[in-house]
Amino acid sequence: MSRDAVVGAVRALGVDGLLLVGDSVCDADIYYASRFLSSDRFAVLITDRIHLLVSSMERARASSESKADVVETTSDYSMKSRIEEFGSADKAYIKVLEEFVSKHGISHLGIPSNTPAGIYRSLTEQFETSLLDKPFEHIRAVKTPEEISAIAEVQEACESAMEVAVSLIKKSKPTGGILVFDGKPLTSERVRSAVELRLAELGCETLDTIVCGGLMSSSPHSRGSGLLPADMPIVIDIFPRSKSSRYFADMTRTVVRGEPSVEIVEMYQAVKIAQEAGLKCIKEGVSGADVHGAVCRTFDDFGYTEREECGFIHSTGHGVGLSIHERPSLSEHGGTLRSGNVVTVEPGLYYPDIGGVRLEDLVVVRENGCENLTAFEKELVIR
Amino acid sequence: MSRDAVVGAVRALGVDGLLLVGDSVCDADIYYASRFLSSDRFAVLITDRIHLLVSSMERARASSESKADVVETTSDYSMKSRIEEFGSADKAYIKVLEEFVSKHGISHLGIPSNTPAGIYRSLTEQFETSLLDKPFEHIRAVKTPEEISAIAEVQEACESAMEVAVSLIKKSKPTGGILVFDGKPLTSERVRSAVELRLAELGCETLDTIVCGGLMSSSPHSRGSGLLPADMPIVIDIFPRSKSSRYFADMTRTVVRGEPSVEIVEMYQAVKIAQEAGLKCIKEGVSGADVHGAVCRTFDDFGYTEREECGFIHSTGHGVGLSIHERPSLSEHGGTLRSGNVVTVEPGLYYPDIGGVRLEDLVVVRENGCENLTAFEKELVIR
């Protein structure tokens, strides 16, 4: 259970308590430790118990929704009269934080290195503090069965949205080099909007969605815009988050409507085999570097060698959870995989004069292999 | 133009440059200063020019999308070999940041107080630093005509979504104390999902939407859940953000389907008149405290006096822009309003044994009054 993991992780840090301050929409550690979603700033103090400090307006919701053992409010620490006293809500808040920490008998306080500097500096004047880098990254990387179910559910929504995208492209007609759907040229924007609408229907949000066609697809981060081409690759990368569970999923497919060039067909073949090599390599105990190495070797065998921002120019994959990019990393420096890690496996090849191809699956690391959460077909040419 | 405002604001800070580090999805100041949207961390250094430091993968997008004068990448500062050297991407990044700042001839560096503490601490060892609270809050509070247009556009989407909500409730039939739509009990979840779907169609995202009926509505932050009641108030508070412009809008209506109690009818009347009193008071030069005072006096005149978390228990309003809550504040401590401020005016009354009523409009402060961006009707009883 993640509550016990949180308390255990803090115990191992060698401090009396760990204080997190921020909003849990933007800070995944704060959501992980509290399971309380708020776009307003609040504080979590973890000792042998999990204490929340929220505004009095949030007391009821925090008590019913959060996983904290104790919910306190800033009113319990006379926030209102502190504001009168200091003439500043920020100064008053820092004073309230200090009393909150003191009250729980902390002398040596752990503070994550992403804590706002102003709060860190003030607390350092009152307490012995240790600045800690990402205190939950290792426990967050190993998902509980509940977390894996939550991710699998988002992945299902993701595939439903991919189906919408692929089906729009499939129903389009190659006409004079572009795709035409329902009498109108099909654009990246049209496909993206259909994808995001389906995700909204399924309770997911997206910061963005890549629908990138033609030579533009040779830039892996390009989101794509304008007319979608016939006979050229279209990279579709969808990474939604559930609005309720807050977990992400992530997948990519590359498709061509019409007749792809020989180069693209060969690249697709190599990417697919490289992905299989990566997937085959994954199990508890191997390193992310090993998996990345297996993918790179496959590309080398096919004669695709990275040079000057061409070829396979990114890492093989990354962890996915409450953040879209988290531990572990499947890259040159990736460490040992553990059962319960959830990672993407997403080799790709990119050439500015040919285009880009990427395939991305989302998998769970298991003791003797991996469980692929992605069921969506891999077909380059769709008709 | 906001670029010149940003450079001017930094000049007034008395530092050689201001460094912002974070992601512009979560940090509105970073988006404001760069107009570059990324969920990956990047840096903005503002001197007499605006310099961006992004990963090499983001160079092309940053050059075409951002408002920066200069785009540099971490590769320009040998990020890859720094990672080899330090064995840590975070340590390497801090070294790169230091070189980036040094290269631009900064000796006295301004750092916002919400900068991650780890980065602040490292920079403090290399430079003379000043920690600055919200360096752009005052310039962000005064919107340019382009910003006001962007907000007005989101507000239109917001009203279209409100129309969806109100129309669902209107078409429902009061049956045995609850509302029935299409043969099924109408729930908060059903209305919320219809609202959010319409917003998604219009290119907006929402963290949440309040659809809260019955006695639950007496808690102003309750999002609402379950069956929607007949004859009782339903508070609908919608605060979407445009996915493209990143600006928010915000509005609230309270409706009853069926026959409201006399208490609710009277509360609605008082809230409506209090809101009118607040709106009438707004113009350049008056203070947010004056506006809040006008609203409070109206409630007092009607005999609604706040006590023990009953009555009018929050402030009158807040600024809206790239954040949902920003300057200026229409509250006890609210300062002078300036032409171009965009604020909510949202009086409400809350009684646990009766329910809640809130009305919220979004307005622009002008020289001689205010311009209401909200056109949606105010009718308590809908049929």
CSV table of N, CA, C and O in Angstrom, one decimal, chain B residues 134-237:
chain,number,residue,atom,x,y,z
B,134,LYS,N,7.1,36.8,-6.5
B,134,LYS,CA,6.2,37.0,-7.6
B,134,LYS,C,6.6,38.3,-8.4
B,134,LYS,O,5.9,39.3,-8.4
B,135,PRO,N,7.7,38.2,-9.1
B,135,PRO,CA,8.2,39.5,-9.8
B,135,PRO,C,7.2,40.0,-10.9
B,135,PRO,O,7.3,41.2,-11.2
B,136,PHE,N,6.3,39.2,-11.4
B,136,PHE,CA,5.5,39.7,-12.5
B,136,PHE,C,4.0,39.9,-12.0
B,136,PHE,O,3.2,40.2,-12.8
B,137,GLU,N,3.7,39.8,-10.7
B,137,GLU,CA,2.3,39.8,-10.4
B,137,GLU,C,1.6,41.1,-10.7
B,137,GLU,O,0.5,41.1,-11.1
B,138,HIS,N,2.3,42.2,-10.6
B,138,HIS,CA,1.7,43.5,-10.9
B,138,HIS,C,1.5,43.7,-12.4
B,138,HIS,O,0.5,44.2,-12.8
B,139,ILE,N,2.5,43.4,-13.2
B,139,ILE,CA,2.3,43.6,-14.6
B,139,ILE,C,1.3,42.5,-15.2
B,139,ILE,O,0.5,42.9,-16.0
B,140,ARG,N,1.3,41.3,-14.6
B,140,ARG,CA,0.4,40.3,-15.1
B,140,ARG,C,-1.1,40.7,-14.8
B,140,ARG,O,-2.0,40.4,-15.5
B,141,ALA,N,-1.3,41.5,-13.7
B,141,ALA,CA,-2.6,41.9,-13.3
B,141,ALA,C,-3.2,42.9,-14.3
B,141,ALA,O,-4.5,42.9,-14.4
B,142,VAL,N,-2.4,43.6,-15.0
B,142,VAL,CA,-3.0,44.6,-16.0
B,142,VAL,C,-2.9,43.9,-17.4
B,142,VAL,O,-1.8,43.7,-17.9
B,143,LYS,N,-4.0,43.6,-17.9
B,143,LYS,CA,-4.0,42.8,-19.2
B,143,LYS,C,-3.9,43.8,-20.4
B,143,LYS,O,-4.5,44.8,-20.4
B,144,THR,N,-3.2,43.3,-21.4
B,144,THR,CA,-3.2,44.0,-22.7
B,144,THR,C,-4.6,43.7,-23.4
B,144,THR,O,-5.2,42.7,-23.1
B,145,PRO,N,-4.9,44.5,-24.5
B,145,PRO,CA,-6.1,44.2,-25.2
B,145,PRO,C,-6.1,42.8,-25.8
B,145,PRO,O,-7.1,42.1,-25.8
B,146,GLU,N,-4.9,42.2,-26.2
B,146,GLU,CA,-4.8,40.9,-26.7
B,146,GLU,C,-5.2,39.9,-25.6
B,146,GLU,O,-5.9,38.9,-25.8
B,147,GLU,N,-4.7,40.1,-24.4
B,147,GLU,CA,-5.0,39.2,-23.3
B,147,GLU,C,-6.5,39.3,-23.0
B,147,GLU,O,-7.1,38.2,-22.7
B,148,ILE,N,-7.1,40.4,-23.0
B,148,ILE,CA,-8.5,40.6,-22.7
B,148,ILE,C,-9.3,39.8,-23.8
B,148,ILE,O,-10.3,39.1,-23.4
B,149,SER,N,-8.9,39.9,-25.0
B,149,SER,CA,-9.6,39.2,-26.1
B,149,SER,C,-9.5,37.7,-25.8
B,149,SER,O,-10.5,36.9,-26.0
B,150,ALA,N,-8.3,37.2,-25.4
B,150,ALA,CA,-8.1,35.8,-25.1
B,150,ALA,C,-9.0,35.4,-24.0
B,150,ALA,O,-9.7,34.3,-24.1
B,151,ILE,N,-9.1,36.2,-23.0
B,151,ILE,CA,-10.0,35.8,-21.8
B,151,ILE,C,-11.5,35.8,-22.2
B,151,ILE,O,-12.3,34.9,-21.9
B,152,ALA,N,-11.8,36.8,-23.0
B,152,ALA,CA,-13.3,36.9,-23.5
B,152,ALA,C,-13.6,35.7,-24.3
B,152,ALA,O,-14.8,35.2,-24.2
B,153,GLU,N,-12.7,35.2,-25.1
B,153,GLU,CA,-12.9,34.0,-25.9
B,153,GLU,C,-13.2,32.8,-25.0
B,153,GLU,O,-14.1,32.0,-25.3
B,154,VAL,N,-12.4,32.6,-24.0
B,154,VAL,CA,-12.6,31.5,-23.0
B,154,VAL,C,-13.9,31.7,-22.3
B,154,VAL,O,-14.7,30.7,-22.1
B,155,GLN,N,-14.3,32.9,-22.0
B,155,GLN,CA,-15.5,33.2,-21.3
B,155,GLN,C,-16.7,32.8,-22.2
B,155,GLN,O,-17.7,32.2,-21.7
B,156,GLU,N,-16.6,33.0,-23.5
B,156,GLU,CA,-17.7,32.5,-24.4
B,156,GLU,C,-17.8,31.0,-24.4
B,156,GLU,O,-18.9,30.5,-24.3
B,157,ALA,N,-16.7,30.3,-24.3
B,157,ALA,CA,-16.7,28.9,-24.2
B,157,ALA,C,-17.4,28.5,-22.9
B,157,ALA,O,-18.2,27.5,-22.8
B,158,CYS,N,-17.0,29.2,-21.9
B,158,CYS,CA,-17.6,28.9,-20.5
B,158,CYS,C,-19.1,29.1,-20.5
B,158,CYS,O,-19.8,28.3,-20.0
B,159,GLU,N,-19.6,30.1,-21.2
B,159,GLU,CA,-21.1,30.3,-21.2
B,159,GLU,C,-21.7,29.2,-22.1
B,159,GLU,O,-22.9,28.8,-21.8
B,160,SER,N,-21.1,28.8,-23.1
B,160,SER,CA,-21.6,27.7,-23.9
B,160,SER,C,-21.8,26.5,-23.1
B,160,SER,O,-22.8,25.7,-23.1
B,161,ALA,N,-20.8,26.2,-22.2
B,161,ALA,CA,-20.8,25.0,-21.3
B,161,ALA,C,-21.9,25.2,-20.2
B,161,ALA,O,-22.6,24.3,-19.9
B,162,MET,N,-22.0,26.5,-19.8
B,162,MET,CA,-23.1,26.7,-18.8
B,162,MET,C,-24.4,26.5,-19.4
B,162,MET,O,-25.3,25.9,-18.7
B,163,GLU,N,-24.6,26.9,-20.6
B,163,GLU,CA,-25.9,26.6,-21.3
B,163,GLU,C,-26.2,25.1,-21.4
B,163,GLU,O,-27.3,24.7,-21.2
B,164,VAL,N,-25.2,24.3,-21.6
B,164,VAL,CA,-25.3,22.8,-21.6
B,164,VAL,C,-25.8,22.4,-20.2
B,164,VAL,O,-26.8,21.6,-20.1
B,165,ALA,N,-25.2,22.9,-19.2
B,165,ALA,CA,-25.6,22.5,-17.8
B,165,ALA,C,-27.0,22.9,-17.5
B,165,ALA,O,-27.8,22.1,-17.0
B,166,VAL,N,-27.3,24.1,-17.7
B,166,VAL,CA,-28.6,24.7,-17.4
B,166,VAL,C,-29.7,24.0,-18.2
B,166,VAL,O,-30.8,23.6,-17.7
B,167,SER,N,-29.4,23.7,-19.4
B,167,SER,CA,-30.4,23.1,-20.3
B,167,SER,C,-30.7,21.6,-19.9
B,167,SER,O,-31.8,21.2,-19.9
B,168,LEU,N,-29.7,20.9,-19.4
B,168,LEU,CA,-29.9,19.6,-18.9
B,168,LEU,C,-30.8,19.6,-17.7
B,168,LEU,O,-31.7,18.8,-17.5
B,169,ILE,N,-30.6,20.6,-16.8
B,169,ILE,CA,-31.4,20.7,-15.6
B,169,ILE,C,-32.8,21.1,-15.9
B,169,ILE,O,-33.8,20.6,-15.4
B,170,LYS,N,-32.9,22.1,-16.9
B,170,LYS,CA,-34.2,22.6,-17.3
B,170,LYS,C,-35.0,21.4,-17.9
B,170,LYS,O,-36.2,21.3,-17.7
B,171,LYS,N,-34.4,20.6,-18.7
B,171,LYS,CA,-35.1,19.5,-19.4
B,171,LYS,C,-35.5,18.3,-18.4
B,171,LYS,O,-36.2,17.4,-18.8
B,172,SER,N,-34.9,18.4,-17.2
B,172,SER,CA,-35.2,17.3,-16.3
B,172,SER,C,-36.5,17.5,-15.6
B,172,SER,O,-37.0,18.7,-15.5
B,173,LYS,N,-37.1,16.4,-15.1
B,173,LYS,CA,-38.4,16.6,-14.4
B,173,LYS,C,-38.3,16.3,-12.9
B,173,LYS,O,-37.7,15.3,-12.5
B,174,PRO,N,-38.7,17.3,-12.1
B,174,PRO,CA,-38.7,17.0,-10.7
B,174,PRO,C,-39.6,15.8,-10.3
B,174,PRO,O,-40.8,15.8,-10.7
B,175,THR,N,-39.1,14.8,-9.7
B,175,THR,CA,-39.8,13.5,-9.5
B,175,THR,C,-39.4,13.0,-8.1
B,175,THR,O,-38.3,12.5,-7.9
B,176,GLY,N,-40.3,13.1,-7.2
B,176,GLY,CA,-40.1,12.6,-5.8
B,176,GLY,C,-38.8,13.2,-5.2
B,176,GLY,O,-38.0,12.5,-4.6
B,177,GLY,N,-38.6,14.5,-5.4
B,177,GLY,CA,-37.5,15.2,-4.7
B,177,GLY,C,-36.2,15.2,-5.5
B,177,GLY,O,-35.3,15.9,-5.1
B,178,ILE,N,-36.2,14.4,-6.6
B,178,ILE,CA,-34.9,14.5,-7.4
B,178,ILE,C,-35.3,14.9,-8.8
B,178,ILE,O,-36.4,15.0,-9.2
B,179,LEU,N,-34.2,15.1,-9.6
B,179,LEU,CA,-34.4,15.4,-11.0
B,179,LEU,C,-34.2,14.2,-11.9
B,179,LEU,O,-33.3,13.4,-11.7
B,180,VAL,N,-35.1,14.0,-12.9
B,180,VAL,CA,-35.0,12.9,-13.8
B,180,VAL,C,-34.9,13.4,-15.2
B,180,VAL,O,-35.7,14.2,-15.6
B,181,PHE,N,-33.8,12.9,-15.9
B,181,PHE,CA,-33.6,13.3,-17.3
B,181,PHE,C,-33.6,12.0,-18.1
B,181,PHE,O,-32.8,11.1,-17.8
B,182,ASP,N,-34.4,12.0,-19.2
B,182,ASP,CA,-34.3,10.9,-20.1
B,182,ASP,C,-34.5,9.6,-19.4
B,182,ASP,O,-33.9,8.5,-19.7
B,183,GLY,N,-35.4,9.6,-18.4
B,183,GLY,CA,-35.8,8.4,-17.6
B,183,GLY,C,-34.8,8.0,-16.6
B,183,GLY,O,-35.0,7.0,-15.9
B,184,LYS,N,-33.7,8.7,-16.4
B,184,LYS,CA,-32.7,8.4,-15.4
B,184,LYS,C,-32.5,9.6,-14.4
B,184,LYS,O,-32.5,10.7,-14.9
B,185,PRO,N,-32.2,9.3,-13.2
B,185,PRO,CA,-31.9,10.4,-12.2
B,185,PRO,C,-30.7,11.2,-12.7
B,185,PRO,O,-29.7,10.6,-13.2
B,186,LEU,N,-30.8,12.5,-12.7
B,186,LEU,CA,-29.7,13.4,-13.1
B,186,LEU,C,-28.7,13.5,-12.0
B,186,LEU,O,-29.1,13.8,-10.8
B,187,THR,N,-27.5,13.4,-12.3
B,187,THR,CA,-26.4,13.5,-11.2
B,187,THR,C,-25.5,14.6,-11.5
B,187,THR,O,-25.4,15.1,-12.7
B,188,SER,N,-24.8,15.0,-10.5
B,188,SER,CA,-23.7,16.0,-10.6
B,188,SER,C,-22.7,15.5,-11.7
B,188,SER,O,-22.2,16.3,-12.5
B,189,GLU,N,-22.4,14.2,-11.6
B,189,GLU,CA,-21.4,13.7,-12.5
B,189,GLU,C,-21.8,13.8,-14.0
B,189,GLU,O,-21.0,14.1,-14.9
B,190,ARG,N,-23.1,13.5,-14.2
B,190,ARG,CA,-23.6,13.6,-15.6
B,190,ARG,C,-23.5,15.0,-16.2
B,190,ARG,O,-23.1,15.2,-17.3
B,191,VAL,N,-23.9,16.0,-15.3
B,191,VAL,CA,-23.9,17.4,-15.8
B,191,VAL,C,-22.4,17.9,-15.9
B,191,VAL,O,-22.1,18.5,-16.9
B,192,ARG,N,-21.6,17.5,-15.0
B,192,ARG,CA,-20.1,17.9,-15.1
B,192,ARG,C,-19.5,17.3,-16.4
B,192,ARG,O,-18.8,18.0,-17.1
B,193,SER,N,-19.8,16.1,-16.7
B,193,SER,CA,-19.2,15.5,-17.8
B,193,SER,C,-19.7,16.1,-19.1
B,193,SER,O,-19.0,16.4,-20.1
B,194,ALA,N,-21.0,16.5,-19.2
B,194,ALA,CA,-21.5,17.2,-20.3
B,194,ALA,C,-20.8,18.6,-20.5
B,194,ALA,O,-20.5,19.0,-21.6
B,195,VAL,N,-20.6,19.3,-19.3
B,195,VAL,CA,-20.0,20.6,-19.3
B,195,VAL,C,-18.5,20.4,-19.9
B,195,VAL,O,-18.1,21.2,-20.8
B,196,GLU,N,-17.8,19.4,-19.4
B,196,GLU,CA,-16.4,19.3,-19.7
B,196,GLU,C,-16.2,18.8,-21.2
B,196,GLU,O,-15.3,19.2,-21.8
B,197,LEU,N,-17.2,18.1,-21.6
B,197,LEU,CA,-17.2,17.6,-23.0
B,197,LEU,C,-17.3,18.8,-24.0
B,197,LEU,O,-16.6,19.0,-25.0
B,198,ARG,N,-18.3,19.7,-23.6
B,198,ARG,CA,-18.5,20.9,-24.5
B,198,ARG,C,-17.2,21.8,-24.5
B,198,ARG,O,-16.8,22.3,-25.5
B,199,LEU,N,-16.6,21.9,-23.3
B,199,LEU,CA,-15.4,22.7,-23.2
B,199,LEU,C,-14.3,22.1,-24.0
B,199,LEU,O,-13.5,22.8,-24.7
B,200,ALA,N,-14.2,20.7,-24.0
B,200,ALA,CA,-13.2,20.1,-24.8
B,200,ALA,C,-13.4,20.3,-26.3
B,200,ALA,O,-12.5,20.6,-27.1
B,201,GLU,N,-14.7,20.3,-26.7
B,201,GLU,CA,-15.0,20.6,-28.1
B,201,GLU,C,-14.6,22.0,-28.5
B,201,GLU,O,-14.2,22.3,-29.6
B,202,LEU,N,-14.6,22.9,-27.5
B,202,LEU,CA,-14.2,24.3,-27.8
B,202,LEU,C,-12.7,24.6,-27.5
B,202,LEU,O,-12.3,25.8,-27.3
B,203,GLY,N,-12.0,23.5,-27.3
B,203,GLY,CA,-10.5,23.7,-27.1
B,203,GLY,C,-10.1,24.1,-25.7
B,203,GLY,O,-9.0,24.7,-25.5
B,204,CYS,N,-10.9,23.8,-24.8
B,204,CYS,CA,-10.6,24.2,-23.4
B,204,CYS,C,-10.4,23.0,-22.5
B,204,CYS,O,-11.0,21.9,-22.8
B,205,GLU,N,-9.6,23.2,-21.4
B,205,GLU,CA,-9.5,22.1,-20.4
B,205,GLU,C,-10.0,22.6,-19.1
B,205,GLU,O,-10.1,23.8,-18.9
B,206,THR,N,-10.3,21.7,-18.2
B,206,THR,CA,-10.7,22.1,-16.9
B,206,THR,C,-10.1,21.2,-15.9
B,206,THR,O,-10.0,20.0,-16.1
B,207,LEU,N,-9.6,21.7,-14.8
B,207,LEU,CA,-9.2,20.9,-13.7
B,207,LEU,C,-10.4,20.2,-13.1
B,207,LEU,O,-10.4,19.1,-12.8
B,208,ASP,N,-11.4,21.1,-12.9
B,208,ASP,CA,-12.6,20.6,-12.2
B,208,ASP,C,-13.8,21.5,-12.6
B,208,ASP,O,-13.6,22.6,-13.1
B,209,THR,N,-15.0,21.1,-12.2
B,209,THR,CA,-16.2,21.9,-12.4
B,209,THR,C,-17.1,21.6,-11.2
B,209,THR,O,-17.3,20.5,-10.9
B,210,ILE,N,-17.6,22.7,-10.6
B,210,ILE,CA,-18.5,22.5,-9.5
B,210,ILE,C,-20.0,22.4,-10.0
B,210,ILE,O,-20.4,23.2,-10.7
B,211,VAL,N,-20.6,21.2,-9.7
B,211,VAL,CA,-22.0,21.1,-9.9
B,211,VAL,C,-22.6,20.5,-8.7
B,211,VAL,O,-22.5,19.3,-8.4
B,212,CYS,N,-23.1,21.4,-7.8
B,212,CYS,CA,-23.3,20.9,-6.4
B,212,CYS,C,-24.7,21.3,-6.0
B,212,CYS,O,-25.1,22.5,-6.0
B,213,GLY,N,-25.5,20.3,-5.7
B,213,GLY,CA,-26.9,20.6,-5.3
B,213,GLY,C,-27.3,20.3,-3.9
B,213,GLY,O,-26.6,19.6,-3.2
B,214,GLY,N,-28.4,20.9,-3.5
B,214,GLY,CA,-28.9,20.7,-2.1
B,214,GLY,C,-28.1,21.3,-1.0
B,214,GLY,O,-27.4,22.3,-1.3
B,215,LEU,N,-28.1,20.7,0.1
B,215,LEU,CA,-27.4,21.3,1.3
B,215,LEU,C,-25.9,21.3,1.1
B,215,LEU,O,-25.2,22.2,1.6
B,216,MET,N,-25.4,20.3,0.3
B,216,MET,CA,-23.9,20.3,0.0
B,216,MET,C,-23.5,21.7,-0.6
B,216,MET,O,-22.3,22.0,-0.4
B,217,SER,N,-24.3,22.4,-1.3
B,217,SER,CA,-23.9,23.6,-1.9
B,217,SER,C,-23.6,24.7,-0.9
B,217,SER,O,-23.1,25.8,-1.2
B,218,SER,N,-23.9,24.4,0.4
B,218,SER,CA,-23.5,25.4,1.4
B,218,SER,C,-22.0,25.4,1.7
B,218,SER,O,-21.5,26.2,2.5
B,219,SER,N,-21.3,24.4,1.1
B,219,SER,CA,-19.8,24.4,1.2
B,219,SER,C,-19.3,24.9,-0.1
B,219,SER,O,-19.3,24.2,-1.1
B,220,PRO,N,-18.7,26.1,-0.2
B,220,PRO,CA,-18.4,26.7,-1.5
B,220,PRO,C,-17.4,26.0,-2.3
B,220,PRO,O,-17.4,26.1,-3.5
B,221,HIS,N,-16.5,25.2,-1.7
B,221,HIS,CA,-15.5,24.4,-2.5
B,221,HIS,C,-16.0,23.0,-2.8
B,221,HIS,O,-15.2,22.3,-3.5
B,222,SER,N,-17.2,22.6,-2.4
B,222,SER,CA,-17.6,21.2,-2.7
B,222,SER,C,-17.9,21.1,-4.1
B,222,SER,O,-18.6,21.9,-4.7
B,223,ARG,N,-17.3,20.1,-4.8
B,223,ARG,CA,-17.5,19.9,-6.2
B,223,ARG,C,-18.9,19.3,-6.6
B,223,ARG,O,-19.4,19.4,-7.7
B,224,GLY,N,-19.5,18.6,-5.6
B,224,GLY,CA,-20.8,18.0,-5.8
B,224,GLY,C,-20.7,16.6,-6.3
B,224,GLY,O,-19.8,16.3,-7.1
B,225,SER,N,-21.6,15.8,-5.9
B,225,SER,CA,-21.7,14.4,-6.4
B,225,SER,C,-23.1,13.8,-6.1
B,225,SER,O,-23.8,14.3,-5.3
B,226,GLY,N,-23.4,12.8,-6.9
B,226,GLY,CA,-24.6,12.1,-6.7
B,226,GLY,C,-25.9,12.8,-7.3
B,226,GLY,O,-25.8,13.7,-8.2
B,227,LEU,N,-27.0,12.4,-6.8
B,227,LEU,CA,-28.3,12.8,-7.4
B,227,LEU,C,-28.5,14.3,-7.2
B,227,LEU,O,-28.2,14.9,-6.1
B,228,LEU,N,-29.0,15.0,-8.2
B,228,LEU,CA,-29.4,16.4,-8.1
B,228,LEU,C,-30.8,16.5,-7.6
B,228,LEU,O,-31.7,15.9,-8.2
B,229,PRO,N,-31.0,17.4,-6.6
B,229,PRO,CA,-32.3,17.5,-6.0
B,229,PRO,C,-33.3,18.5,-6.8
B,229,PRO,O,-32.8,19.4,-7.5
B,230,ALA,N,-34.5,18.2,-6.7
B,230,ALA,CA,-35.6,19.2,-7.1
B,230,ALA,C,-35.7,20.2,-6.0
B,230,ALA,O,-35.4,19.9,-4.8
B,231,ASP,N,-36.2,21.4,-6.3
B,231,ASP,CA,-36.6,22.4,-5.3
B,231,ASP,C,-35.5,22.9,-4.5
B,231,ASP,O,-35.7,23.7,-3.5
B,232,MET,N,-34.3,22.6,-4.8
B,232,MET,CA,-33.1,23.0,-4.0
B,232,MET,C,-32.1,23.7,-4.9
B,232,MET,O,-32.0,23.3,-6.1
B,233,PRO,N,-31.2,24.6,-4.4
B,233,PRO,CA,-30.3,25.2,-5.2
B,233,PRO,C,-29.2,24.3,-5.8
B,233,PRO,O,-28.8,23.3,-5.1
B,234,ILE,N,-28.9,24.5,-7.1
B,234,ILE,CA,-27.7,23.8,-7.7
B,234,ILE,C,-26.7,24.9,-8.1
B,234,ILE,O,-27.1,25.8,-8.9
B,235,VAL,N,-25.5,24.8,-7.5
B,235,VAL,CA,-24.5,25.8,-7.8
B,235,VAL,C,-23.6,25.2,-8.9
B,235,VAL,O,-23.1,24.1,-8.8
B,236,ILE,N,-23.5,26.0,-10.0
B,236,ILE,CA,-22.6,25.5,-11.2
B,236,ILE,C,-21.5,26.6,-11.3
B,236,ILE,O,-21.8,27.7,-11.7
B,237,ASP,N,-20.3,26.1,-11.1
B,237,ASP,CA,-19.1,27.0,-11.2
B,237,ASP,C,-18.2,26.4,-12.2
B,237,ASP,O,-17.7,25.3,-12.0
